[in-house]
CSV table of C-alpha atoms and ligand atoms in Angstrom, one decimal:
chain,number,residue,atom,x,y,z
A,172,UNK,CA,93.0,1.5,184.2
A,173,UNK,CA,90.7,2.6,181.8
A,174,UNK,CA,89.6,6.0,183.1
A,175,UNK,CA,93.8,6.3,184.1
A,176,UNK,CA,94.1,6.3,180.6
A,177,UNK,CA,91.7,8.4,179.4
A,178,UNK,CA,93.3,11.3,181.6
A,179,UNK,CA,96.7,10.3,180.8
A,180,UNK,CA,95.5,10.9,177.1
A,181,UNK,CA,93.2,14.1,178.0
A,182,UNK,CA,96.5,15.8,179.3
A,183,UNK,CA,98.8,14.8,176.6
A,184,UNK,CA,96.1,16.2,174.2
A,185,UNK,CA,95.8,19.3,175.6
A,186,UNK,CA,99.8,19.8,175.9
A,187,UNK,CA,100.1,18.7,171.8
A,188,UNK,CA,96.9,21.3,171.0
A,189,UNK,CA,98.6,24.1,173.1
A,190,UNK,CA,101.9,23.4,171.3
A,191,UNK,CA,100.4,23.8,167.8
A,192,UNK,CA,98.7,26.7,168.9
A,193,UNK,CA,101.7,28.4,170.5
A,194,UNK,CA,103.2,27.4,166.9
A,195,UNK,CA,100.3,28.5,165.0
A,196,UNK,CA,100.8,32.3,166.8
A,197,UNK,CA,104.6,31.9,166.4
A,198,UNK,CA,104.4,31.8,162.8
A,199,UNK,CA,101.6,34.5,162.6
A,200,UNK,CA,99.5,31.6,161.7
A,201,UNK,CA,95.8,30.8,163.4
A,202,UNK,CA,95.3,27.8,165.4
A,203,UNK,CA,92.2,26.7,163.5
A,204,UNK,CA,94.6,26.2,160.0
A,205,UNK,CA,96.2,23.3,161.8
A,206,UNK,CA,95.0,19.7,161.8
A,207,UNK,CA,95.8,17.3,164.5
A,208,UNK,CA,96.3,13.7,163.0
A,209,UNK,CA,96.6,11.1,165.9
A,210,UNK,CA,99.4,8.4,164.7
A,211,UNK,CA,98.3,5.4,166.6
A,212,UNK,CA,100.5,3.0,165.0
A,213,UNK,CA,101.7,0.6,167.9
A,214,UNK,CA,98.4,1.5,169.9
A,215,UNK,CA,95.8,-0.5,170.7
A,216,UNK,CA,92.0,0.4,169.0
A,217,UNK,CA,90.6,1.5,172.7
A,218,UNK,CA,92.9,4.6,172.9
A,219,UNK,CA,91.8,5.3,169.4
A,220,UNK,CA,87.8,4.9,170.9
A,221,UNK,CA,89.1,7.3,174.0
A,222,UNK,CA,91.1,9.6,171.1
A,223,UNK,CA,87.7,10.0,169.5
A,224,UNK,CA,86.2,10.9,172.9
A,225,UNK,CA,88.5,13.2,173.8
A,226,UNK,CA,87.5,15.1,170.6
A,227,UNK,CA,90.3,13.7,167.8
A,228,UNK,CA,89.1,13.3,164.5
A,229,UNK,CA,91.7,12.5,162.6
A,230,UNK,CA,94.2,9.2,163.0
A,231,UNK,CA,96.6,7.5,161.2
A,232,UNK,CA,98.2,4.2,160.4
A,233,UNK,CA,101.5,3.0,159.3
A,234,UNK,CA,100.8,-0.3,159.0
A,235,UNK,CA,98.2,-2.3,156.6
A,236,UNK,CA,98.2,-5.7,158.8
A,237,UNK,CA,97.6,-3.1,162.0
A,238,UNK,CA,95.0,-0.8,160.9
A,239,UNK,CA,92.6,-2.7,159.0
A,240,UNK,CA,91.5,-5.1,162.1
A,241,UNK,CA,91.8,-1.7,164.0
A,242,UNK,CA,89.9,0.0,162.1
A,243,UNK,CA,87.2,-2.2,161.8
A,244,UNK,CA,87.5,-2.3,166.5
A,245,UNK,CA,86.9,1.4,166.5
A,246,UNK,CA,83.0,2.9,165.8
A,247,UNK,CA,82.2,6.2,164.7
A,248,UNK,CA,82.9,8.8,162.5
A,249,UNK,CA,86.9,9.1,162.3
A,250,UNK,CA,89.3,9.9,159.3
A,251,UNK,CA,91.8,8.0,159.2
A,252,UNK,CA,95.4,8.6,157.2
A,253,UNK,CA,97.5,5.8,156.2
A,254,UNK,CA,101.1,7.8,156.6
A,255,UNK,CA,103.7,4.7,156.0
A,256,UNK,CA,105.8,3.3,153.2
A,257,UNK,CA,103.0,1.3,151.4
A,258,UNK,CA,104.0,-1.7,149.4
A,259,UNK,CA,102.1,-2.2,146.0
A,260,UNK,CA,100.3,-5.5,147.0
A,261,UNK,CA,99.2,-3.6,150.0
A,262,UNK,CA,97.4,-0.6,148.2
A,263,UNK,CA,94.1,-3.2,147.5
A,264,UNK,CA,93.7,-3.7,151.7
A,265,UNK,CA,94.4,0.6,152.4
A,266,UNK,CA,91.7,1.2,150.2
A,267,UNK,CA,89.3,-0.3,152.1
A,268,UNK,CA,90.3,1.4,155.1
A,269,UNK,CA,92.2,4.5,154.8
A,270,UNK,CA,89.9,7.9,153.5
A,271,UNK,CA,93.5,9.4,153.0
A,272,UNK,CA,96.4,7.7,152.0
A,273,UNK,CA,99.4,10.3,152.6
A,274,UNK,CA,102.1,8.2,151.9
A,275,UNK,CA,101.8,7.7,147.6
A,276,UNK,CA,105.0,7.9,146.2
A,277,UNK,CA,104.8,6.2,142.9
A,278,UNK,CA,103.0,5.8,140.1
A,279,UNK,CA,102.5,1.5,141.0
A,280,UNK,CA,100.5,2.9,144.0
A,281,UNK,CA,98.7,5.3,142.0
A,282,UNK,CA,97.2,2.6,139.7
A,283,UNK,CA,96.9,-0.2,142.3
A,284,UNK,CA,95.1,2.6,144.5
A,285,UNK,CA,92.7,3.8,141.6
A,286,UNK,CA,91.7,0.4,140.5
A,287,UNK,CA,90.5,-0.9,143.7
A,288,UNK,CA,88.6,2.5,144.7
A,289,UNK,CA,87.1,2.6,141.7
A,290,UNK,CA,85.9,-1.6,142.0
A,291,UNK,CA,84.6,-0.9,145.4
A,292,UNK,CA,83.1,2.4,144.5
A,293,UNK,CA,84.4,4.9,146.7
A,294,UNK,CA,86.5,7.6,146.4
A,295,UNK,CA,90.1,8.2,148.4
A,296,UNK,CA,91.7,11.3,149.0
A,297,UNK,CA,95.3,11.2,148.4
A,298,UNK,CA,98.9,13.1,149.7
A,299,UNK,CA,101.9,12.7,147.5
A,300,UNK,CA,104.9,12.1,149.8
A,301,UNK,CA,108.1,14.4,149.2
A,302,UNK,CA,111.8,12.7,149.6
A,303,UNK,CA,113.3,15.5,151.5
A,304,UNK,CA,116.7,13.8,151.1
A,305,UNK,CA,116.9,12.9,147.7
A,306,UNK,CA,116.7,9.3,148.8
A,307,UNK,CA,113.9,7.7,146.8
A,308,UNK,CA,114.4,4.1,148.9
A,309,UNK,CA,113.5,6.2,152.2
A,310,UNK,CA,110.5,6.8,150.7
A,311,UNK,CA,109.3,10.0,148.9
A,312,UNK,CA,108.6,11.3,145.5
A,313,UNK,CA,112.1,13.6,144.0
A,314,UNK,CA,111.0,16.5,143.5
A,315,UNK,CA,111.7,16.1,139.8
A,316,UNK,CA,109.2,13.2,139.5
A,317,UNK,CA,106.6,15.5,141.8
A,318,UNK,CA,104.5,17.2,138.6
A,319,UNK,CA,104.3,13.9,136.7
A,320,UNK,CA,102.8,12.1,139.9
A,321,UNK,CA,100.6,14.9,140.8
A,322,UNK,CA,99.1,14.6,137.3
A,323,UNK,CA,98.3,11.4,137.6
A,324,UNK,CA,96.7,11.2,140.7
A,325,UNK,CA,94.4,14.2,139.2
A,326,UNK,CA,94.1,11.7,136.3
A,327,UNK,CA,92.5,8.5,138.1
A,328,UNK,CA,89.2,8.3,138.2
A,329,UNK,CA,88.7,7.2,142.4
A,330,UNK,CA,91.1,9.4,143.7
A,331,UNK,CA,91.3,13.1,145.0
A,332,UNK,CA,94.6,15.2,145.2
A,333,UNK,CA,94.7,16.4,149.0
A,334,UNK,CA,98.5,18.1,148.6
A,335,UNK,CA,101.9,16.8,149.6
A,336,UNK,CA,103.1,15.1,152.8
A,337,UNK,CA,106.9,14.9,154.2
A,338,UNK,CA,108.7,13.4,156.5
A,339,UNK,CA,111.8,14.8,157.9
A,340,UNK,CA,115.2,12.9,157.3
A,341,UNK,CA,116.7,11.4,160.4
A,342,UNK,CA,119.1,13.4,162.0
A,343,UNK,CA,118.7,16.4,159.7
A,344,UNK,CA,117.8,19.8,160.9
A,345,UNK,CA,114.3,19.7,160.5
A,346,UNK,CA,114.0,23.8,159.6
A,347,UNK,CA,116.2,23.2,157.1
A,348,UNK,CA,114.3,20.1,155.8
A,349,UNK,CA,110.8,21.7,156.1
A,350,UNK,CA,112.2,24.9,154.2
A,351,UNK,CA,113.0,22.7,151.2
A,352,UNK,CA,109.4,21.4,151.7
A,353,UNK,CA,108.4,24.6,151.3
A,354,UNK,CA,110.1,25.2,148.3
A,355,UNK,CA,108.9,22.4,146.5
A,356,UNK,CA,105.5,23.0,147.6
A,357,UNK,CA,105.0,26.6,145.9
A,358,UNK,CA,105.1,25.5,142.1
A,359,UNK,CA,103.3,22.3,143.2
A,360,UNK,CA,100.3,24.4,144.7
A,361,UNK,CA,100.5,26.9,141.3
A,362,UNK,CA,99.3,24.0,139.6
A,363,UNK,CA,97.0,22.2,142.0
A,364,UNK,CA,95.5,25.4,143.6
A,365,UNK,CA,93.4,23.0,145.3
A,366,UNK,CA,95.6,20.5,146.8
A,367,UNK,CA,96.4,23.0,150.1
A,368,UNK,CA,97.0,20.1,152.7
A,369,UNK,CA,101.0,20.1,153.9
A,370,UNK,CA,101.3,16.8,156.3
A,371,UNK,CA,105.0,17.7,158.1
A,372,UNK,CA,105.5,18.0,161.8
A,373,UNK,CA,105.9,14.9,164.2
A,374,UNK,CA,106.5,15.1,167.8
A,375,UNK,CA,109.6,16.1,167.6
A,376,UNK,CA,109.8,18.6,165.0
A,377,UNK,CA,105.7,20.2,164.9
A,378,UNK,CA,106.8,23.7,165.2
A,379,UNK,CA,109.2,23.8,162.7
A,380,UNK,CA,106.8,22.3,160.3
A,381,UNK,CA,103.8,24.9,161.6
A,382,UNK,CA,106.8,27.8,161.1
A,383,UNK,CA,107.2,26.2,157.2
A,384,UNK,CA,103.3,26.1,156.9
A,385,UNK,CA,102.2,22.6,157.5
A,386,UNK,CA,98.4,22.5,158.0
A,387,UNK,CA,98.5,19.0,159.2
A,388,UNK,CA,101.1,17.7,161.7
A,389,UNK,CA,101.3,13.9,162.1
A,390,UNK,CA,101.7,13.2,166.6
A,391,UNK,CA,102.0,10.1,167.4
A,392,UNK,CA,104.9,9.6,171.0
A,393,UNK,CA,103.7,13.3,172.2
A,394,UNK,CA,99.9,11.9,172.9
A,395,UNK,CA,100.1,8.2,173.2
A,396,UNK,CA,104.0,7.5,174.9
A,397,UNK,CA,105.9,4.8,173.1
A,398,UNK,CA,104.5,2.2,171.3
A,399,UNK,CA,104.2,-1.2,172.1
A,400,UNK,CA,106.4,-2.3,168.8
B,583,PLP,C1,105.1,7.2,163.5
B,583,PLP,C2,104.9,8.3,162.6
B,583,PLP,C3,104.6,9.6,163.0
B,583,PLP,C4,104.5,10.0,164.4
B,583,PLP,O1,105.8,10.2,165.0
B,583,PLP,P1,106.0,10.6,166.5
B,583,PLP,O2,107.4,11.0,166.5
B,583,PLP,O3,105.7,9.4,167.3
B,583,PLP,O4,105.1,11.7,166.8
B,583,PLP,C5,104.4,10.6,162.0
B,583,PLP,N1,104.5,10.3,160.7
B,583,PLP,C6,104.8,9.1,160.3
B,583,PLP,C7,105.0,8.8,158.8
B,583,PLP,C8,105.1,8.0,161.2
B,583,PLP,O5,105.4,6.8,160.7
């Protein structure tokens, strides 16, 4: 069962790198620019362990309750992304566990983030998630709130601007979506030069988010099948 797994993942791997690299080359882009992030919401910690075998170095969460006991299953020397809506009274757990937490989308998680890395001494690198829909309650920053959020992320003492992260709207077009991303992203990087990461892509939609120059993309279905919840 075990080892059945471990080449299930193996080949599902290789598929997902060999799709981002035929994106990459698509878009004129190099292979190497593109970060794999393993979403192993759903999945239990030993496909994380084989994950990290098979070379993955990168994994994220959706859930606080899910990955913190995961987290603390699974040795060695992974990142791992917390890429889900995040309630408030939940940002104290994530940063104990999470070394980036994608998903910040308000100024409440911003603080309750801050405090707690700065009591526990350590520092947490951060995304600011984009509303591509201009529906705040689906989570997501509007992109008129994006430069005051930005600022204070640069502001708090624990945390690290990484860049923006974005999720596609249901049902939308996702070239359409990821070219507003795009958009949004190019006065956004004029005033954090530094904050390069783009997290947009799933395993539905990677190459339209490699094509609008993500440099992470966010697989979860494509490498692990369907979830057990
Ligand atoms: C679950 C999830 C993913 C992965 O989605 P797949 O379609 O399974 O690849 C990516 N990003 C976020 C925010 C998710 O919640």
């Amino acid at each position: 069962m075990g080892s059945d797994r471990r080449t299930e993942l193996a080949d599902n791997l290789a598929a997902v790198r060999g799709r981002i690299a035929d994106a990459a080359r698509a878009a004129g882009r190099a292979p190497s620019e593109l970060t794999l992030v393993a979403i192993t919401k759903g999945h239990p910690a030993s496909d994380v362990a084989l994950l990290a075998e098979l070379g993955v170095s990168e994994v994220g969460e959706s859930r606080d309750q899910e990955a913190a006991p995961k987290r603390a299953d699974v040795q060695g020397e992974l990142c791992w992304h917390m890429v889900g809506r995040l309630q408030t009274n939940k940002a104290r757990s994530v940063a104990h566990w999470a070394d980036v937490v994608e998903s910040v989308d308000r100024l409440a998680l911003v603080h309750a983030l801050d405090a707690e890395a700065q009591r526990i001494e350590r520092r947490l690198a951060v995304g600011v998630q984009v509303s591509l829909d201009g529906d705040p309650d689906r989570g997501g920053v509007l992109e008129r709130d994006l430069p005051a959020l930005a600022e204070a992320v640069v502001a708090a003492g624990a945390l690290d601007l990484l860049g923006l992260m974005a999720v596609a709207p249901l049902g939308a077009d996702p070239a359409a979506a990821f070219a507003r991303l795009r958009a949004i992203r190019e006065p956004f990087l004029a005033a954090h030069p530094e904050a390069t990461m783009l997290s947009a892509g799933m395993s539905a939609d990677l190459e339209a988010a490699v094509s609008a120059g993500a440099t992470h993309v966010r697989i979860g279905t494509a490498l692990l099948g369907t979830a057990f919840h």
